[in-house]
Structure formats: C-alpha cells, structure tokens
mmCIF file of C-alpha atoms in Angstrom:
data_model
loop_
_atom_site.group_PDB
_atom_site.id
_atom_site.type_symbol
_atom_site.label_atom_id
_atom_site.label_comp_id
_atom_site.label_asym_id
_atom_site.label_seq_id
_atom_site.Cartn_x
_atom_site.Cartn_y
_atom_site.Cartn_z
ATOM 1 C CA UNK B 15 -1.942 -12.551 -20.763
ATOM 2 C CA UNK B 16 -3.083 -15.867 -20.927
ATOM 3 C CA UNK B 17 -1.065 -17.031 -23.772
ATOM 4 C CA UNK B 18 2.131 -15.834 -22.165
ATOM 5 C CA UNK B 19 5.251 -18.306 -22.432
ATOM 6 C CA UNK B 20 8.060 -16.196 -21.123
ATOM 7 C CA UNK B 21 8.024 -13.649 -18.388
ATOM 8 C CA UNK B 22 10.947 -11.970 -16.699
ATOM 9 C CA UNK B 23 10.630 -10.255 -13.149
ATOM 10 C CA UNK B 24 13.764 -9.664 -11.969
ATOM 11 C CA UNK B 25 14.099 -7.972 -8.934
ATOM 12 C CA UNK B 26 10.154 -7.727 -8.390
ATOM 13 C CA UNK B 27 8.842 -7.509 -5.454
ATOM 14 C CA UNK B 28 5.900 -10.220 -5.561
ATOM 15 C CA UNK B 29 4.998 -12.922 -2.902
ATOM 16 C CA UNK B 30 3.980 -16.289 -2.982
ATOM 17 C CA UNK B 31 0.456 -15.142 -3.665
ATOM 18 C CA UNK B 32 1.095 -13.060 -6.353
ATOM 19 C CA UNK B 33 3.380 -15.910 -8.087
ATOM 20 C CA UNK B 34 0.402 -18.894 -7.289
ATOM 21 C CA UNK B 35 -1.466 -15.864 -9.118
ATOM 22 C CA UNK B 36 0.605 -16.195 -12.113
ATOM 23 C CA UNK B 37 0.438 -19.574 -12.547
ATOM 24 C CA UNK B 38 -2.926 -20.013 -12.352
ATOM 25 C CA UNK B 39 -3.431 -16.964 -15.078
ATOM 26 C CA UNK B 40 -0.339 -18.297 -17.306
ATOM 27 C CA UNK B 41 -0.876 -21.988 -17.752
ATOM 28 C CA UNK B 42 1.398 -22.431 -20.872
ATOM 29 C CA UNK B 43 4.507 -20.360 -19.246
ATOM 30 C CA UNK B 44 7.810 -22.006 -20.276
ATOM 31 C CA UNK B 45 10.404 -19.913 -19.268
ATOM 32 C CA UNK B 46 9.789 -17.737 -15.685
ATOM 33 C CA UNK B 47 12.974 -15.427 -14.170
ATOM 34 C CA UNK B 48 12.917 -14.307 -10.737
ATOM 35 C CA UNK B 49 16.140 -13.545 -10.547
ATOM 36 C CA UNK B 50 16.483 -11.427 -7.084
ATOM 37 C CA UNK B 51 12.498 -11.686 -6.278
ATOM 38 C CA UNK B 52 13.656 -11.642 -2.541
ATOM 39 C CA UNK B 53 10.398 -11.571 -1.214
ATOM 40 C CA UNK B 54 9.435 -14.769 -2.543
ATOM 41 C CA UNK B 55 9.605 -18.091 -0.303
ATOM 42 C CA UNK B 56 8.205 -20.926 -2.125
ATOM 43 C CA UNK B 57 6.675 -22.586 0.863
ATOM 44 C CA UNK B 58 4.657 -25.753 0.704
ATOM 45 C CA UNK B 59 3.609 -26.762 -2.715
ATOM 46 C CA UNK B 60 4.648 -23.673 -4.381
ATOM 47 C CA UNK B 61 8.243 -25.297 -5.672
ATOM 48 C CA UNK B 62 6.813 -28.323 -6.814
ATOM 49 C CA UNK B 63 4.426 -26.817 -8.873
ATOM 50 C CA UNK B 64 6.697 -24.168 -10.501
ATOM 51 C CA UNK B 65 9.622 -27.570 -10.868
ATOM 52 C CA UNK B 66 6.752 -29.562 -12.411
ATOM 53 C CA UNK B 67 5.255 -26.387 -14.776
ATOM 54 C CA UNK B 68 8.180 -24.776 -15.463
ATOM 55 C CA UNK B 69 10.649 -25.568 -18.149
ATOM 56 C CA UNK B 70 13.404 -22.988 -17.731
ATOM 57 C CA UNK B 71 13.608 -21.988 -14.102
ATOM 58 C CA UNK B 72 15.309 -18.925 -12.366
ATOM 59 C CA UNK B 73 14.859 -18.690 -8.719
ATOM 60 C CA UNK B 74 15.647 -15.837 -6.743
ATOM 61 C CA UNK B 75 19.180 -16.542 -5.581
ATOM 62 C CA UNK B 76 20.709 -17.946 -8.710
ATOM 63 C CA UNK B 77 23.451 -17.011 -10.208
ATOM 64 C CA UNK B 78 23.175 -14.178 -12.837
ATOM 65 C CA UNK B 79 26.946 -14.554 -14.097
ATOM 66 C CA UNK B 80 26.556 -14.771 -17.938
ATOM 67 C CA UNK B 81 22.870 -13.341 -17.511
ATOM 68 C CA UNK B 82 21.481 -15.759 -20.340
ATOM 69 C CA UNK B 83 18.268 -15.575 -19.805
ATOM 70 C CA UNK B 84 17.764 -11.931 -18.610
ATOM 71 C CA UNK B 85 19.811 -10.648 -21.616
ATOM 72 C CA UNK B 86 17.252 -12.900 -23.861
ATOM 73 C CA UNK B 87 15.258 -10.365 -26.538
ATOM 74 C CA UNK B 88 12.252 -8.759 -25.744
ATOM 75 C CA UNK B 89 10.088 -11.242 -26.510
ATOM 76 C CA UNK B 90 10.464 -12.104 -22.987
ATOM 77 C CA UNK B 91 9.531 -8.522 -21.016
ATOM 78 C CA UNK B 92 6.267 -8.272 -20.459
ATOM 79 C CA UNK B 93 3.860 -5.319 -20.276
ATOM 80 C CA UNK B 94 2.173 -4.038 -16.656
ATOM 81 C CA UNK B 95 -1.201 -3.472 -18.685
ATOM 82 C CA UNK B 96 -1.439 -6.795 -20.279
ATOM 83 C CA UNK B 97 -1.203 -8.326 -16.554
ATOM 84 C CA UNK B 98 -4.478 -9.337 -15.448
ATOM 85 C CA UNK B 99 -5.810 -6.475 -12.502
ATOM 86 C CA UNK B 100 -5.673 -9.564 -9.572
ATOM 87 C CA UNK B 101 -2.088 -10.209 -10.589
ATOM 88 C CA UNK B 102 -1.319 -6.811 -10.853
ATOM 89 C CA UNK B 103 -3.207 -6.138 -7.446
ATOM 90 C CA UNK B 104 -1.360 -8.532 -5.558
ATOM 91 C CA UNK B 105 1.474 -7.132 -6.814
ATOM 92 C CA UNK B 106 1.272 -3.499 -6.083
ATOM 93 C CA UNK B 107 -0.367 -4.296 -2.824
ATOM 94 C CA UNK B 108 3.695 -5.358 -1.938
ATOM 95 C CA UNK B 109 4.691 -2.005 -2.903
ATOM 96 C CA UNK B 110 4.841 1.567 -1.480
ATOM 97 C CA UNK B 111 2.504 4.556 -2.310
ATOM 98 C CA UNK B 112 6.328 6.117 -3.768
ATOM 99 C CA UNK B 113 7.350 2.921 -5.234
ATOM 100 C CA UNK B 114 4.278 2.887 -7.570
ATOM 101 C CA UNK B 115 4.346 6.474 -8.301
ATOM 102 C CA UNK B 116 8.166 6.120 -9.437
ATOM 103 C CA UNK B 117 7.367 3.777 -11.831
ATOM 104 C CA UNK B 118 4.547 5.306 -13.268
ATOM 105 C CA UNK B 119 7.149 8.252 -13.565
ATOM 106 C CA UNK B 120 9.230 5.645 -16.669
ATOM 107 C CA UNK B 121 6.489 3.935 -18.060
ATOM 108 C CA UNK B 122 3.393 5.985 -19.755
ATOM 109 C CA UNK B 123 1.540 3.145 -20.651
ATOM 110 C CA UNK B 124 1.476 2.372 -16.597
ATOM 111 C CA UNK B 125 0.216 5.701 -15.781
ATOM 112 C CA UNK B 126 -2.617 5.815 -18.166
ATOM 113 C CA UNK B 127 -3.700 1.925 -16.322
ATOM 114 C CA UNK B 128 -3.193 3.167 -13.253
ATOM 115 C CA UNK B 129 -5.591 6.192 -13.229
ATOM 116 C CA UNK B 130 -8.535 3.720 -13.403
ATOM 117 C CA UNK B 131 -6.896 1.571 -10.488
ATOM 118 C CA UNK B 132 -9.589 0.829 -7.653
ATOM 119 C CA UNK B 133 -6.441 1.193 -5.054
ATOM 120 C CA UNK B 134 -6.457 4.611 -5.531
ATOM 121 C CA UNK B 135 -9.930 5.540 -5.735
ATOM 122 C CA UNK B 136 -10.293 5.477 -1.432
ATOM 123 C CA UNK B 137 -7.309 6.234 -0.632
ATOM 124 C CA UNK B 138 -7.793 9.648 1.750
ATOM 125 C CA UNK B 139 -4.112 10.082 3.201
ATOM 126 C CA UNK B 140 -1.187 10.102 1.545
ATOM 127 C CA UNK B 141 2.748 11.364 2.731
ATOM 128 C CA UNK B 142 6.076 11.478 0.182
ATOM 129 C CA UNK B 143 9.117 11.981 1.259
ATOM 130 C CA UNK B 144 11.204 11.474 -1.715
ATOM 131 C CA UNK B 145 11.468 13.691 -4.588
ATOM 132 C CA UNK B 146 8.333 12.939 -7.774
ATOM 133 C CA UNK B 147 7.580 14.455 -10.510
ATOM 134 C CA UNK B 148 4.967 17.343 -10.713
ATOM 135 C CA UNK B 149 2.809 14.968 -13.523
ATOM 136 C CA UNK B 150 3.461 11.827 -10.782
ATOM 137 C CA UNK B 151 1.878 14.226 -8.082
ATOM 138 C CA UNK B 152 -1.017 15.977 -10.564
ATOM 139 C CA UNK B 153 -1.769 11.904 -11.133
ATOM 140 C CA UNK B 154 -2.459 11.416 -7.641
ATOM 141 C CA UNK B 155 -4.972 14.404 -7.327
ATOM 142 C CA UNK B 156 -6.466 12.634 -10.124
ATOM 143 C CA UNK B 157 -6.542 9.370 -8.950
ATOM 144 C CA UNK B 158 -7.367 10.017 -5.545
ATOM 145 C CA UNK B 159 -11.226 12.188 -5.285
ATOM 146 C CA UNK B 160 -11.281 11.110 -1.810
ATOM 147 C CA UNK B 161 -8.056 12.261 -0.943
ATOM 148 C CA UNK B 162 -8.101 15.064 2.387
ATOM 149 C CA UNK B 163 -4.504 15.339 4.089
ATOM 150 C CA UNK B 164 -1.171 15.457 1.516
ATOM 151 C CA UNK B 165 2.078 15.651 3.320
ATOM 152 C CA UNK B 166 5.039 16.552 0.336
ATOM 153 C CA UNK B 167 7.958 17.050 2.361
ATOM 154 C CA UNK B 168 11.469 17.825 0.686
ATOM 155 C CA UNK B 169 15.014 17.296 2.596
ATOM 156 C CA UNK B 170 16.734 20.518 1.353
ATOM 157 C CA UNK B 171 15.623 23.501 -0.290
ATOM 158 C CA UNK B 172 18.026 24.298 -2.993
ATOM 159 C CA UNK B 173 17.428 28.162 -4.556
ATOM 160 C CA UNK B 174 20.527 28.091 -6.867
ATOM 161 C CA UNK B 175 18.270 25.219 -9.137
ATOM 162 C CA UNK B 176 15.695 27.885 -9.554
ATOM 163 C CA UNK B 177 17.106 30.899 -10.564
ATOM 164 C CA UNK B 178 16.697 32.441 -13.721
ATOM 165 C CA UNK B 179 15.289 30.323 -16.792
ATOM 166 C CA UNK B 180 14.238 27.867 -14.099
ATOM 167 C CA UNK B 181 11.959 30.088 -12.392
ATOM 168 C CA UNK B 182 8.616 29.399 -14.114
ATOM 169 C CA UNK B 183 9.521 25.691 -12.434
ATOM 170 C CA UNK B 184 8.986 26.849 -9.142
ATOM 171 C CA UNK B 185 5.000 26.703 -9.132
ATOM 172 C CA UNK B 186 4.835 23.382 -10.388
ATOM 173 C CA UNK B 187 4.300 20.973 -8.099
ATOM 174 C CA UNK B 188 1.423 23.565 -6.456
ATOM 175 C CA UNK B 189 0.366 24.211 -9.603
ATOM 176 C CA UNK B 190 -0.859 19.939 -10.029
ATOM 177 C CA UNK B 191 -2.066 20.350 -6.281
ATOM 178 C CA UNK B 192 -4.235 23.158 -6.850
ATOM 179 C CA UNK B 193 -5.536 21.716 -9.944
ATOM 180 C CA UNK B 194 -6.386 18.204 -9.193
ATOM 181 C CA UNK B 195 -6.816 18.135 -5.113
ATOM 182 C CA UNK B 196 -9.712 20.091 -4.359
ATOM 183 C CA UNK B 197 -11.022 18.037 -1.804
ATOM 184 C CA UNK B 198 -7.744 18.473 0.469
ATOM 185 C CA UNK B 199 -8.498 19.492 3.911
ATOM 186 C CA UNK B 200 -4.527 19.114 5.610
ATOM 187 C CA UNK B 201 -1.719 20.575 3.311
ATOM 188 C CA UNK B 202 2.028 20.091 4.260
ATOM 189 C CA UNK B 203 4.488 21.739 2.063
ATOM 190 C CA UNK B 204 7.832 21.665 3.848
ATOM 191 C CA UNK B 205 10.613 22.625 2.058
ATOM 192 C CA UNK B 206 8.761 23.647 -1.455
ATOM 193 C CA UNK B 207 10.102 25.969 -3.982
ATOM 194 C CA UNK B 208 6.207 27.876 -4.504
ATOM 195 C CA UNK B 209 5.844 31.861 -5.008
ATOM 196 C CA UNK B 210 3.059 33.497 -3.736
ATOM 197 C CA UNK B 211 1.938 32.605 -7.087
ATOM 198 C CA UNK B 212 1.771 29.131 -6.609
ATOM 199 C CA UNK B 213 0.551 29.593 -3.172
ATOM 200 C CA UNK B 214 -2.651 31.810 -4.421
ATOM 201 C CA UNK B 215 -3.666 29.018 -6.483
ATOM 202 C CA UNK B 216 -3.718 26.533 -3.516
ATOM 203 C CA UNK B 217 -5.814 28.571 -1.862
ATOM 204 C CA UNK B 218 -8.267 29.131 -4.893
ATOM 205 C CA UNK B 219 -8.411 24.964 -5.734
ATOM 206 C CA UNK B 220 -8.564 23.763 -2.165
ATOM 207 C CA UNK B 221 -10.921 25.991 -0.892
ATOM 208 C CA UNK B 222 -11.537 23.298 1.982
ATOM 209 C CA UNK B 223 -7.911 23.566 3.184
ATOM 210 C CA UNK B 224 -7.659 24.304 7.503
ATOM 211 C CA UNK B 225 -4.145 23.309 8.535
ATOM 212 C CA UNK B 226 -1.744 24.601 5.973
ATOM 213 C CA UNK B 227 2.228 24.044 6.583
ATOM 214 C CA UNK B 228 4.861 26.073 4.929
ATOM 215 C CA UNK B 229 7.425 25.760 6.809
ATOM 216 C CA UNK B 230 10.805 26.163 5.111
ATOM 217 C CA UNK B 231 8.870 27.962 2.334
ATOM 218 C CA UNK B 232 11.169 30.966 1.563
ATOM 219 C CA UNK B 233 9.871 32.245 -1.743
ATOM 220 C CA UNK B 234 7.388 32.864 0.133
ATOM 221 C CA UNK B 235 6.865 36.506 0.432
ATOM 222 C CA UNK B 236 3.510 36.865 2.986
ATOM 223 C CA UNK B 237 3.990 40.817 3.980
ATOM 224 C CA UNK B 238 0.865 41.584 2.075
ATOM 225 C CA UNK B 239 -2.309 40.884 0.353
ATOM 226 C CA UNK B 240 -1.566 36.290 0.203
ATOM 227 C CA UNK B 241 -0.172 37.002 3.771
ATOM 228 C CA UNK B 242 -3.707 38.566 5.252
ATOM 229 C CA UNK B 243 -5.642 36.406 3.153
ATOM 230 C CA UNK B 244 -3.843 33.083 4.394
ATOM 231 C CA UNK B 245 -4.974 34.591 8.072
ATOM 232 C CA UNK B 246 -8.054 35.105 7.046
ATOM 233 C CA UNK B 247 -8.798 31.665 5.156
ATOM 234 C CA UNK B 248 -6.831 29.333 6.972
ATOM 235 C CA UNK B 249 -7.189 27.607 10.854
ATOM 236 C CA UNK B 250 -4.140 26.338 11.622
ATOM 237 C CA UNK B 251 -1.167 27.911 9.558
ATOM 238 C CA UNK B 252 2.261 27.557 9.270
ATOM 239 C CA UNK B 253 4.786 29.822 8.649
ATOM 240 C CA UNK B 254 7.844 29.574 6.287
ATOM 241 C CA UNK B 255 10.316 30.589 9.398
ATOM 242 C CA UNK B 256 8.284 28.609 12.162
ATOM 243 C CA UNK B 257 10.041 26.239 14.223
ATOM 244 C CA UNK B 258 10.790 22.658 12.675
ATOM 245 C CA UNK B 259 11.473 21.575 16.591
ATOM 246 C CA UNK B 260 8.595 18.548 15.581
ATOM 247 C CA UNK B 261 9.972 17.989 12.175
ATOM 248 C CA UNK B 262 12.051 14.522 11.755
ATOM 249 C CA UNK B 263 15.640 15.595 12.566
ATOM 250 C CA UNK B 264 16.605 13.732 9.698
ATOM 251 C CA UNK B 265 15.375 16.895 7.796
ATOM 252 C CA UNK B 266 16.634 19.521 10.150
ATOM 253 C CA UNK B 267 19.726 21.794 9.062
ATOM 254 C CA UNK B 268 19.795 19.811 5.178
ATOM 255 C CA UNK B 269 18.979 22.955 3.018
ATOM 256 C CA UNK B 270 20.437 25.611 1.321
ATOM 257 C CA UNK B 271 18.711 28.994 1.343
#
C-alpha cells in the first residue's frame, strides 16, 4: 500500500515500531487517525516526523466529539491484506493468539491472509479461554502443522443451547479438531458440548493424543465401547466428573448441567 494517502486505525493496538513502519511504507500519507491507539508513545523523533509528514493529524487522546474524520467515507479504511507482511507483523506481534483469531472471525478476506502467515506456522502450544468459532478453531489446525498441546477451555456448560434442532452443533468444535490437528499430543476439553460422536473422531484424527482432559464433559456417555477404548488408547485421561480442584477457580461452580 504504497500509494496510500489516508489510513484510519482507531483503537489499534500498534507501537511505535509498527507506526515508524508505516511511515516508512506510506510516504505520500496525508491524513493518519489514531484515535485511541493507547499503546502508542511517540518518543524521540517519532512526533516530529509524523508533525512534519502528516497533514491531518489524530493522535491518540484527541477528542472524537463530532468524529470528522473517523465518520469520513471509506475511502479512508484500509484493508489488512493490502498492508505490507512487516507492517502487518509488527502489528499482530502486539496482539493475543484470541485477539487475532476474533478478528479473523469478521473479516474473510483476513482469514484467507492469515493461513499463509509465518507466525503460525511454529507455533506448537496454544490455550483459549474465550468462546471462537468452530471455522476460527478448524483455521488454527490448519495453520498450525506443528501444533502438539490445545487447551479449549469453556466457563459454563450450558445444555438448554443444545437441545433439539441444535444438537447436530454439539460435535463441532471436535469435529475441526479432529480434522485439522492430527499432530496433537495434549488435548484439554473442559467444559465442551461433544457426544461420544465427536469424541470418536478425536481419537481417530489425533491418533498421537496421551493426556486427554474431559473434564466437565457431560454428553459424554463412556459406559461402553468409546469408554474402554479411551482406556485403552489414552495415558493420562480425564474424566467428565473428575475433580476440577486444579482448575482456575474462576471456572469452578459457573455451569449449568
């Protein structure tokens, strides 16, 4: 983006580096809003140079009363895959594994760029706590060959969502494990909404899988056949009414069965 003249961030989370980054990439920006860009501290030269480039100037702490500039057309958004990969880089190096995954969640044109990110390619270990998407999680697997240990922990396990028409939704999100993460070697499912169903297909794509956590798992039904052959696969297992006595207490006694 080169030839850019206007770009908007509000709210962004970039640092000085990613901003000298942008003005080095952007030489004929006129107009640049950064508008709540918190992070940002403008130390040494950084100021001057954005004063002296810089035609129409919003800092982070301005005012947005009137919001002239941010309610400008969109001639003046900008596109994450028209940034150049170091800007971009820098950038997403100041965000969270979660942050980046709930964005690709809005913007398709983000998740197709960020499949072929190097970021992801090494990255082995990964934990969410906050509630994705089952495509955001099948773009992990994905994304991630090299990943081994997947913690997916949910604060409250709500049945009454999954009764009925919703029950094919159940599976989902260990449907896009099973598919995509076939390298795992640590699975921690605490809280999840899988069938035996579900669980069966974990154990056919991650055939590597020793520590397996269900804890809080109660569609889980393990009396049986998936029951013996969990025993029989698996090292270290976890059952769906084990004690949570290690689990943060922040997720303790938050569910509804």
């Amino acid at each position: 983006m080169h030839g850019l003249r206007h770009l908007q961030l509000f709210g962004n989370k970039l640092t000085d580096d990613g901003l000298r980054s942008i003005l080095d990439c952007c030489p004929d920006l006129g107009s640049l809003d950064l508008h709540h860009c918190f992070i940002l501290n403008m130390e040494g030269d950084l100021r001057r140079i954005c004063d002296e480039r810089i035609e129409k100037l919003r800092l982070p702490h301005d005012s947005t009363e009137g919001k002239e500039f941010v309610a400008r057309s969109e001639a003046y958004c900008f596109k994450w895959t028209e940034l150049p990969d170091d800007v971009t880089a820098l950038i997403l190096s100041q965000l969270g594994g979660i942050d980046i995954l709930t964005s690709a969640q809005k913007m398709k044109d983000f998740v197709k760029w960020l499949q072929n990110f190097r970021c992801w390619r090494t990255l082995i270990d990964l934990s969410i706590h906050e509630d994705i998407s089952h495509e955001s999680l099948a773009l992990v697997g994905r994304s991630c060959p090299l990943l081994k240990s997947l913690k997916f922990n949910k604060r409250w396990f709500d049945e009454g969502r999954y009764n009925n028409r919703y029950k094919l939704e159940r599976n989902d999100y260990a449907l896009a494990i099973a598919g995509t993460m076939h390298a795992l070697h640590h699975l921690m499912l605490f809280r999840n909404t899988l069938t035996n169903k579900g669980l069966c297909a974990i154990l056919d794509g991650c055939p590597h899988l020793e520590p397996l956590d269900m804890r809080q798992c109660f569609n889980l039904r393990l009396g049986g056949k998936v029951g013996r052959r969990c025993a029989e696969q698996i090292k270290e297992l976890r059952l769906p009414h084990d004690s949570v006595d290690d689990i943060d207490p922040s997720y303790q006694f938050v569910f509804d069965q």
